[in-house]
Amino acid sequence: MGKSTIGIGVLGMGVVGGGVASVLDNRREQLSALVGCAVELKGVLVRDVAKPRAHQLPAGLITTDPRQVLDNPDVDIVVELMGGQDPALEYILGSVSQARHIVTANKEVMARHGPSILTAASEKGVQVLFEAAVAAGVPIIAPLLRDLVANEIIDIHGIINGTTNYILTRMANEGADFDATLADAQELGYAEADPTNDIEGIDAAYKLAVMATLAFRTKVMDIDVYHEGITKLTSRDFLHASELGYAIKLLAIADKVGDAVQARVHPALVPQDMMLAKVDGVLNAIEVQADLTGKLLFHGAGAGSMPTTSAVVADIVDIARNVAGNSVPPSNLALSDSVTIRPISELETRYYIRLTTTDRPGVLAQVGKVLGDLNISVASAIQKETDEVAQSAELVLMTHLSSESAMQTAISQLEALDVVAEVGNVIRVEEW
Ligand code: NAP
Ligand code: HSE
């Protein structure tokens, strides 16, 4: 005889947990019809029971004692929505060892420990689903795991952090202030508990590690992903980029050449007519190039309570149906250990360089010599505003394809020139 109720234990009742609790409650009948039996909240773990909650829970359900949820025999699926590594990892692994299924939105845990969690789950015959961990409500994990399995994935280009895309869009369109815009993103529930992870590209690096692991069927961990954040971008960069015909986006890029994967997150100049250049606000977009399908675009809200709730509840329904039908599907994820990571120093791309220099004859020649000696060819050079009092000028250079290691040497050598007051910014230019 099948189960009459699938019990859900939720760890965390913040932006996402609150949304999940409200949908489990308000769409109770719809979900029961989908699953074939009732789906009921059996326990909710928080840090502070007294905190006001967006969704009211029945008395006795909410607790600060993890054991009340994790050891509750009525809980079939543990839904981890606390974030961070500790204690989320311990609770996930503990629940798997007790043969509980897991749904999580935790990209940090999945990027650092995903392969070992999935192996433990497979050994225990339970499911671990994590659609919400990347791009919130935009389906990308399931397509990589299921719909694209007949393909070889060639590359991934994505905007996968809603907070930074929201900040960059407002800086570009309104000249908005960075700190004020970040505060708005936090207020809207887009940012991580520690927004450093968003603005330094760490959150996007976690998500890229998860996607690259699934796309290339190999273990790409968080430490394998090169990352730079958006804090060095200024209004001058947005102005110059726009004049040159580019948008500035925090891009996450992964590709595999032979056995070597390269995964990187950094700000990039993207030609204004490319699709990703037009993805604004909290929206995310992931372009996957695969050998059979060609290019695919996954696009939609990449953060926020309800879009994330949508993905979490879909994973709950997926597992609940299997629990109700007593049929857990075998894991189809075999990961190769033999990956080589191609370091960022081996990248070849074009670069935008913004310098503040002395405004006198011969400056361009000195800058050009540094670049020329390193085989970096300048495609265009524009001298922008000059400050007559300070006798300084702003120089904006665009290069042809150049090597990253040569560019890093060039930056040090330019900084050492008397005529260069500051290397304001160097941004990679991406066209694919
Ligand atoms: P949040 O608003 O900060 O909520 C975190 C919740 O977890 C809070 O209810 C907190 O309890 C609880 N919690 C944290 N540490 C705990 C601990 N040690 N013991 C017990 N309870 C603990 O976070 P969120 O935005 O909902 O994000 C949750 C997860 O979803 C994260 O992994 C995040 O990366 C991911 N995610 C978020 C979004 C988004 O747009 N927000 C989108 C996709 C994925 P109190 O309420 O009592 O403090
Ligand atoms: N802080 C994350 C973002 C939440 O801004 O994209 C969604 O994962």
PDB file of C-alpha atoms in Angstrom, residues 18-254:
ATOM      1  CA  GLY A  18       8.924  31.435   3.509  1.00  0.00           C
ATOM      2  CA  GLY A  19       7.917  31.170  -0.152  1.00  0.00           C
ATOM      3  CA  VAL A  20       8.090  27.371  -0.084  1.00  0.00           C
ATOM      4  CA  ALA A  21       5.959  27.159   3.085  1.00  0.00           C
ATOM      5  CA  SER A  22       3.328  29.459   1.572  1.00  0.00           C
ATOM      6  CA  VAL A  23       3.103  27.497  -1.701  1.00  0.00           C
ATOM      7  CA  LEU A  24       2.945  24.124   0.126  1.00  0.00           C
ATOM      8  CA  ASP A  25       0.089  25.599   2.135  1.00  0.00           C
ATOM      9  CA  ASN A  26      -1.796  27.642  -0.485  1.00  0.00           C
ATOM     10  CA  ARG A  27      -1.501  25.068  -3.302  1.00  0.00           C
ATOM     11  CA  ARG A  28      -2.071  22.030  -1.095  1.00  0.00           C
ATOM     12  CA  GLU A  29      -4.762  20.500  -3.317  1.00  0.00           C
ATOM     13  CA  GLN A  30      -2.950  21.117  -6.580  1.00  0.00           C
ATOM     14  CA  LEU A  31       0.192  19.486  -5.168  1.00  0.00           C
ATOM     15  CA  SER A  32      -1.709  16.503  -3.706  1.00  0.00           C
ATOM     16  CA  ALA A  33      -3.304  15.911  -7.096  1.00  0.00           C
ATOM     17  CA  LEU A  34       0.118  15.984  -8.774  1.00  0.00           C
ATOM     18  CA  VAL A  35       1.717  13.637  -6.246  1.00  0.00           C
ATOM     19  CA  GLY A  36      -1.212  11.322  -5.635  1.00  0.00           C
ATOM     20  CA  CYS A  37      -1.253  11.902  -1.878  1.00  0.00           C
ATOM     21  CA  ALA A  38      -0.977  14.758   0.631  1.00  0.00           C
ATOM     22  CA  VAL A  39       2.287  16.725   0.906  1.00  0.00           C
ATOM     23  CA  GLU A  40       2.596  18.177   4.413  1.00  0.00           C
ATOM     24  CA  LEU A  41       5.035  20.300   6.341  1.00  0.00           C
ATOM     25  CA  LYS A  42       6.150  18.308   9.397  1.00  0.00           C
ATOM     26  CA  GLY A  43       8.790  20.621  10.847  1.00  0.00           C
ATOM     27  CA  VAL A  44      10.650  23.870  10.197  1.00  0.00           C
ATOM     28  CA  LEU A  45      14.087  24.754  11.564  1.00  0.00           C
ATOM     29  CA  VAL A  46      15.088  28.393  12.178  1.00  0.00           C
ATOM     30  CA  ARG A  47      17.601  30.297  14.315  1.00  0.00           C
ATOM     31  CA  ASP A  48      15.064  32.556  16.015  1.00  0.00           C
ATOM     32  CA  VAL A  49      11.488  31.393  16.607  1.00  0.00           C
ATOM     33  CA  ALA A  50      10.367  34.888  17.658  1.00  0.00           C
ATOM     34  CA  LYS A  51      11.253  36.494  14.307  1.00  0.00           C
ATOM     35  CA  PRO A  52       8.195  37.678  12.329  1.00  0.00           C
ATOM     36  CA  ARG A  53       7.610  35.430   9.290  1.00  0.00           C
ATOM     37  CA  ALA A  54       6.046  36.289   5.931  1.00  0.00           C
ATOM     38  CA  HIS A  55       3.995  33.083   6.147  1.00  0.00           C
ATOM     39  CA  GLN A  56       2.302  32.051   9.391  1.00  0.00           C
ATOM     40  CA  LEU A  57       2.956  28.442  10.377  1.00  0.00           C
ATOM     41  CA  PRO A  58       0.799  26.302  12.667  1.00  0.00           C
ATOM     42  CA  ALA A  59       2.024  26.397  16.286  1.00  0.00           C
ATOM     43  CA  GLY A  60       4.490  23.660  17.196  1.00  0.00           C
ATOM     44  CA  LEU A  61       5.894  23.270  13.684  1.00  0.00           C
ATOM     45  CA  ILE A  62       8.752  25.762  14.004  1.00  0.00           C
ATOM     46  CA  THR A  63      11.786  24.984  16.141  1.00  0.00           C
ATOM     47  CA  THR A  64      15.413  25.892  16.798  1.00  0.00           C
ATOM     48  CA  ASP A  65      16.254  22.260  17.584  1.00  0.00           C
ATOM     49  CA  PRO A  66      17.578  20.584  14.412  1.00  0.00           C
ATOM     50  CA  ARG A  67      16.912  17.087  15.833  1.00  0.00           C
ATOM     51  CA  GLN A  68      13.171  17.815  15.956  1.00  0.00           C
ATOM     52  CA  VAL A  69      13.170  18.065  12.179  1.00  0.00           C
ATOM     53  CA  LEU A  70      16.043  15.807  11.187  1.00  0.00           C
ATOM     54  CA  ASP A  71      15.026  12.871  13.425  1.00  0.00           C
ATOM     55  CA  ASN A  72      11.282  13.222  12.853  1.00  0.00           C
ATOM     56  CA  PRO A  73      10.174   9.826  11.442  1.00  0.00           C
ATOM     57  CA  ASP A  74       7.353  11.538   9.511  1.00  0.00           C
ATOM     58  CA  VAL A  75       9.834  13.536   7.407  1.00  0.00           C
ATOM     59  CA  ASP A  76      10.484  11.904   4.013  1.00  0.00           C
ATOM     60  CA  ILE A  77      12.104  14.885   2.283  1.00  0.00           C
ATOM     61  CA  VAL A  78      14.480  17.364   3.936  1.00  0.00           C
ATOM     62  CA  VAL A  79      14.416  20.740   2.177  1.00  0.00           C
ATOM     63  CA  GLU A  80      17.596  22.678   3.012  1.00  0.00           C
ATOM     64  CA  LEU A  81      17.119  26.444   2.618  1.00  0.00           C
ATOM     65  CA  MET A  82      19.528  27.839   5.219  1.00  0.00           C
ATOM     66  CA  GLY A  83      22.446  28.598   2.907  1.00  0.00           C
ATOM     67  CA  GLY A  84      26.182  28.456   3.665  1.00  0.00           C
ATOM     68  CA  GLN A  85      28.266  25.366   4.252  1.00  0.00           C
ATOM     69  CA  ASP A  86      27.914  24.884   8.012  1.00  0.00           C
ATOM     70  CA  PRO A  87      25.765  23.316   9.332  1.00  0.00           C
ATOM     71  CA  ALA A  88      23.914  22.757   6.031  1.00  0.00           C
ATOM     72  CA  LEU A  89      26.380  20.129   4.791  1.00  0.00           C
ATOM     73  CA  GLU A  90      26.241  18.168   8.043  1.00  0.00           C
ATOM     74  CA  TYR A  91      22.428  18.192   8.013  1.00  0.00           C
ATOM     75  CA  ILE A  92      22.274  17.109   4.371  1.00  0.00           C
ATOM     76  CA  LEU A  93      24.750  14.235   4.804  1.00  0.00           C
ATOM     77  CA  GLY A  94      23.117  13.186   8.082  1.00  0.00           C
ATOM     78  CA  SER A  95      19.705  13.122   6.412  1.00  0.00           C
ATOM     79  CA  VAL A  96      21.008  11.102   3.463  1.00  0.00           C
ATOM     80  CA  SER A  97      22.515   8.585   5.876  1.00  0.00           C
ATOM     81  CA  GLN A  98      19.030   8.250   7.420  1.00  0.00           C
ATOM     82  CA  ALA A  99      17.668   7.537   3.911  1.00  0.00           C
ATOM     83  CA  ARG A 100      15.891  10.884   3.615  1.00  0.00           C
ATOM     84  CA  HIS A 101      15.604  12.561   0.226  1.00  0.00           C
ATOM     85  CA  ILE A 102      17.011  16.081  -0.143  1.00  0.00           C
ATOM     86  CA  VAL A 103      15.989  19.221  -1.961  1.00  0.00           C
ATOM     87  CA  THR A 104      18.409  22.125  -1.642  1.00  0.00           C
ATOM     88  CA  ALA A 105      18.918  25.595  -3.119  1.00  0.00           C
ATOM     89  CA  ASN A 106      22.441  25.731  -1.699  1.00  0.00           C
ATOM     90  CA  LYS A 107      24.940  26.398  -4.482  1.00  0.00           C
ATOM     91  CA  GLU A 108      27.865  26.656  -2.037  1.00  0.00           C
ATOM     92  CA  VAL A 109      27.326  23.170  -0.649  1.00  0.00           C
ATOM     93  CA  MET A 110      26.715  21.724  -4.119  1.00  0.00           C
ATOM     94  CA  ALA A 111      29.807  23.422  -5.619  1.00  0.00           C
ATOM     95  CA  ARG A 112      32.076  22.272  -2.794  1.00  0.00           C
ATOM     96  CA  HIS A 113      30.599  18.872  -1.980  1.00  0.00           C
ATOM     97  CA  GLY A 114      28.069  18.020  -4.712  1.00  0.00           C
ATOM     98  CA  PRO A 115      29.850  14.926  -6.088  1.00  0.00           C
ATOM     99  CA  SER A 116      30.309  13.331  -2.647  1.00  0.00           C
ATOM    100  CA  ILE A 117      26.719  14.144  -1.616  1.00  0.00           C
ATOM    101  CA  LEU A 118      25.396  12.601  -4.838  1.00  0.00           C
ATOM    102  CA  THR A 119      27.542   9.490  -4.367  1.00  0.00           C
ATOM    103  CA  ALA A 120      26.306   9.072  -0.777  1.00  0.00           C
ATOM    104  CA  ALA A 121      22.713   9.543  -1.971  1.00  0.00           C
ATOM    105  CA  SER A 122      23.106   7.016  -4.756  1.00  0.00           C
ATOM    106  CA  GLU A 123      24.515   4.448  -2.293  1.00  0.00           C
ATOM    107  CA  LYS A 124      21.565   5.024   0.023  1.00  0.00           C
ATOM    108  CA  GLY A 125      19.010   4.930  -2.821  1.00  0.00           C
ATOM    109  CA  VAL A 126      17.733   8.472  -2.196  1.00  0.00           C
ATOM    110  CA  GLN A 127      17.398  11.517  -4.437  1.00  0.00           C
ATOM    111  CA  VAL A 128      19.160  14.874  -4.040  1.00  0.00           C
ATOM    112  CA  LEU A 129      17.682  17.588  -6.266  1.00  0.00           C
ATOM    113  CA  PHE A 130      19.011  21.135  -6.508  1.00  0.00           C
ATOM    114  CA  GLU A 131      17.340  22.966  -9.408  1.00  0.00           C
ATOM    115  CA  ALA A 132      17.061  26.213  -7.405  1.00  0.00           C
ATOM    116  CA  ALA A 133      20.797  26.333  -6.704  1.00  0.00           C
ATOM    117  CA  VAL A 134      21.499  27.805 -10.153  1.00  0.00           C
ATOM    118  CA  ALA A 135      19.438  30.624 -11.702  1.00  0.00           C
ATOM    119  CA  ALA A 136      16.550  30.176  -9.218  1.00  0.00           C
ATOM    120  CA  GLY A 137      13.355  29.657 -11.239  1.00  0.00           C
ATOM    121  CA  VAL A 138      15.088  29.121 -14.586  1.00  0.00           C
ATOM    122  CA  PRO A 139      15.297  25.401 -15.393  1.00  0.00           C
ATOM    123  CA  ILE A 140      18.929  24.545 -16.120  1.00  0.00           C
ATOM    124  CA  ILE A 141      19.954  21.683 -13.809  1.00  0.00           C
ATOM    125  CA  ALA A 142      17.265  19.300 -15.103  1.00  0.00           C
ATOM    126  CA  PRO A 143      18.042  20.124 -18.760  1.00  0.00           C
ATOM    127  CA  LEU A 144      21.761  19.457 -18.172  1.00  0.00           C
ATOM    128  CA  LEU A 145      21.023  16.223 -16.297  1.00  0.00           C
ATOM    129  CA  ARG A 146      18.304  14.914 -18.603  1.00  0.00           C
ATOM    130  CA  ASP A 147      17.383  16.740 -21.787  1.00  0.00           C
ATOM    131  CA  LEU A 148      20.897  17.289 -23.127  1.00  0.00           C
ATOM    132  CA  VAL A 149      22.450  13.922 -22.234  1.00  0.00           C
ATOM    133  CA  ALA A 150      22.807  12.894 -25.878  1.00  0.00           C
ATOM    134  CA  ASN A 151      24.982  15.952 -26.566  1.00  0.00           C
ATOM    135  CA  GLU A 152      28.569  16.925 -26.020  1.00  0.00           C
ATOM    136  CA  ILE A 153      28.399  20.321 -24.348  1.00  0.00           C
ATOM    137  CA  ILE A 154      30.808  22.740 -26.028  1.00  0.00           C
ATOM    138  CA  ASP A 155      30.501  25.793 -23.832  1.00  0.00           C
ATOM    139  CA  ILE A 156      28.337  27.750 -21.419  1.00  0.00           C
ATOM    140  CA  HIS A 157      28.051  31.536 -21.240  1.00  0.00           C
ATOM    141  CA  GLY A 158      25.829  32.884 -18.503  1.00  0.00           C
ATOM    142  CA  ILE A 159      24.655  35.743 -16.375  1.00  0.00           C
ATOM    143  CA  ILE A 160      23.953  33.765 -13.228  1.00  0.00           C
ATOM    144  CA  ASN A 161      23.923  36.254 -10.394  1.00  0.00           C
ATOM    145  CA  GLY A 162      20.764  38.345 -10.094  1.00  0.00           C
ATOM    146  CA  THR A 163      22.159  40.764  -7.521  1.00  0.00           C
ATOM    147  CA  THR A 164      25.117  41.863  -9.633  1.00  0.00           C
ATOM    148  CA  ASN A 165      23.095  41.997 -12.838  1.00  0.00           C
ATOM    149  CA  TYR A 166      20.574  44.210 -11.046  1.00  0.00           C
ATOM    150  CA  ILE A 167      23.393  46.474  -9.789  1.00  0.00           C
ATOM    151  CA  LEU A 168      25.179  46.636 -13.174  1.00  0.00           C
ATOM    152  CA  THR A 169      21.936  47.396 -15.018  1.00  0.00           C
ATOM    153  CA  ARG A 170      21.112  50.292 -12.712  1.00  0.00           C
ATOM    154  CA  MET A 171      24.685  51.618 -12.843  1.00  0.00           C
ATOM    155  CA  ALA A 172      24.599  51.495 -16.660  1.00  0.00           C
ATOM    156  CA  ASN A 173      21.101  52.924 -17.143  1.00  0.00           C
ATOM    157  CA  GLU A 174      20.760  55.413 -14.289  1.00  0.00           C
ATOM    158  CA  GLY A 175      24.331  56.032 -13.198  1.00  0.00           C
ATOM    159  CA  ALA A 176      23.110  54.617  -9.852  1.00  0.00           C
ATOM    160  CA  ASP A 177      25.393  54.435  -6.835  1.00  0.00           C
ATOM    161  CA  PHE A 178      26.860  50.970  -6.141  1.00  0.00           C
ATOM    162  CA  ASP A 179      26.165  50.812  -2.383  1.00  0.00           C
ATOM    163  CA  ALA A 180      22.605  52.137  -2.633  1.00  0.00           C
ATOM    164  CA  THR A 181      21.788  49.665  -5.408  1.00  0.00           C
ATOM    165  CA  LEU A 182      23.240  46.774  -3.424  1.00  0.00           C
ATOM    166  CA  ALA A 183      21.061  47.796  -0.466  1.00  0.00           C
ATOM    167  CA  ASP A 184      18.008  47.704  -2.785  1.00  0.00           C
ATOM    168  CA  ALA A 185      18.989  44.220  -4.003  1.00  0.00           C
ATOM    169  CA  GLN A 186      19.221  43.051  -0.382  1.00  0.00           C
ATOM    170  CA  GLU A 187      15.825  44.589   0.399  1.00  0.00           C
ATOM    171  CA  LEU A 188      14.317  42.760  -2.592  1.00  0.00           C
ATOM    172  CA  GLY A 189      15.649  39.409  -1.278  1.00  0.00           C
ATOM    173  CA  TYR A 190      18.097  38.872  -4.167  1.00  0.00           C
ATOM    174  CA  ALA A 191      21.402  38.993  -2.276  1.00  0.00           C
ATOM    175  CA  GLU A 192      23.071  36.253  -0.237  1.00  0.00           C
ATOM    176  CA  ALA A 193      23.154  36.570   3.572  1.00  0.00           C
ATOM    177  CA  ASP A 194      26.720  37.822   3.036  1.00  0.00           C
ATOM    178  CA  PRO A 195      26.504  39.879  -0.197  1.00  0.00           C
ATOM    179  CA  THR A 196      30.300  39.683  -0.570  1.00  0.00           C
ATOM    180  CA  ASN A 197      29.606  36.354  -2.255  1.00  0.00           C
ATOM    181  CA  ASP A 198      27.477  38.133  -4.861  1.00  0.00           C
ATOM    182  CA  ILE A 199      29.623  41.165  -5.606  1.00  0.00           C
ATOM    183  CA  GLU A 200      32.954  39.304  -5.619  1.00  0.00           C
ATOM    184  CA  GLY A 201      31.705  36.729  -8.139  1.00  0.00           C
ATOM    185  CA  ILE A 202      31.853  33.881  -5.591  1.00  0.00           C
ATOM    186  CA  ASP A 203      28.140  33.026  -5.832  1.00  0.00           C
ATOM    187  CA  ALA A 204      28.412  32.893  -9.628  1.00  0.00           C
ATOM    188  CA  ALA A 205      31.571  30.771  -9.345  1.00  0.00           C
ATOM    189  CA  TYR A 206      29.683  28.248  -7.169  1.00  0.00           C
ATOM    190  CA  LYS A 207      26.892  28.089  -9.732  1.00  0.00           C
ATOM    191  CA  LEU A 208      29.323  27.735 -12.623  1.00  0.00           C
ATOM    192  CA  ALA A 209      31.113  24.864 -10.849  1.00  0.00           C
ATOM    193  CA  VAL A 210      27.779  23.079 -10.467  1.00  0.00           C
ATOM    194  CA  MET A 211      26.820  23.633 -14.123  1.00  0.00           C
ATOM    195  CA  ALA A 212      30.263  22.690 -15.475  1.00  0.00           C
ATOM    196  CA  THR A 213      30.228  19.461 -13.432  1.00  0.00           C
ATOM    197  CA  LEU A 214      26.905  18.444 -14.968  1.00  0.00           C
ATOM    198  CA  ALA A 215      27.672  19.730 -18.473  1.00  0.00           C
ATOM    199  CA  PHE A 216      31.092  18.114 -18.806  1.00  0.00           C
ATOM    200  CA  ARG A 217      30.330  15.082 -16.579  1.00  0.00           C
ATOM    201  CA  THR A 218      33.436  15.705 -14.553  1.00  0.00           C
ATOM    202  CA  LYS A 219      34.193  17.110 -11.103  1.00  0.00           C
ATOM    203  CA  VAL A 220      34.600  20.874 -11.393  1.00  0.00           C
ATOM    204  CA  MET A 221      34.817  22.239  -7.860  1.00  0.00           C
ATOM    205  CA  ASP A 222      34.492  25.820  -6.611  1.00  0.00           C
ATOM    206  CA  ILE A 223      38.268  26.227  -6.353  1.00  0.00           C
ATOM    207  CA  ASP A 224      38.618  25.343 -10.034  1.00  0.00           C
ATOM    208  CA  VAL A 225      36.680  28.440 -11.071  1.00  0.00           C
ATOM    209  CA  TYR A 226      38.589  31.688 -11.550  1.00  0.00           C
ATOM    210  CA  HIS A 227      36.553  34.621 -10.253  1.00  0.00           C
ATOM    211  CA  GLU A 228      36.605  38.404 -10.183  1.00  0.00           C
ATOM    212  CA  GLY A 229      33.780  40.602  -8.910  1.00  0.00           C
ATOM    213  CA  ILE A 230      32.238  43.894  -9.966  1.00  0.00           C
ATOM    214  CA  THR A 231      33.599  46.266  -7.311  1.00  0.00           C
ATOM    215  CA  LYS A 232      36.285  47.828  -9.543  1.00  0.00           C
ATOM    216  CA  LEU A 233      33.781  48.993 -12.178  1.00  0.00           C
ATOM    217  CA  THR A 234      33.172  52.735 -12.271  1.00  0.00           C
ATOM    218  CA  SER A 235      30.782  55.057 -14.099  1.00  0.00           C
ATOM    219  CA  ARG A 236      33.671  55.846 -16.497  1.00  0.00           C
ATOM    220  CA  ASP A 237      33.789  52.186 -17.595  1.00  0.00           C
ATOM    221  CA  PHE A 238      30.053  52.160 -18.333  1.00  0.00           C
ATOM    222  CA  LEU A 239      30.373  55.401 -20.312  1.00  0.00           C
ATOM    223  CA  HIS A 240      33.289  54.172 -22.427  1.00  0.00           C
ATOM    224  CA  ALA A 241      31.783  50.710 -22.942  1.00  0.00           C
ATOM    225  CA  SER A 242      28.542  52.230 -24.180  1.00  0.00           C
ATOM    226  CA  GLU A 243      30.357  54.592 -26.562  1.00  0.00           C
ATOM    227  CA  LEU A 244      32.316  51.650 -27.928  1.00  0.00           C
ATOM    228  CA  GLY A 245      29.095  49.638 -28.459  1.00  0.00           C
ATOM    229  CA  TYR A 246      29.302  47.281 -25.478  1.00  0.00           C
ATOM    230  CA  ALA A 247      27.385  46.423 -22.295  1.00  0.00           C
ATOM    231  CA  ILE A 248      29.249  45.384 -19.144  1.00  0.00           C
ATOM    232  CA  LYS A 249      28.064  42.095 -17.632  1.00  0.00           C
ATOM    233  CA  LEU A 250      29.365  39.720 -14.971  1.00  0.00           C
ATOM    234  CA  LEU A 251      29.817  36.667 -17.183  1.00  0.00           C
ATOM    235  CA  ALA A 252      30.255  33.047 -16.145  1.00  0.00           C
ATOM    236  CA  ILE A 253      31.978  31.064 -18.884  1.00  0.00           C
ATOM    237  CA  ALA A 254      32.937  27.397 -19.043  1.00  0.00           C
TER     238      ALA A 254
END
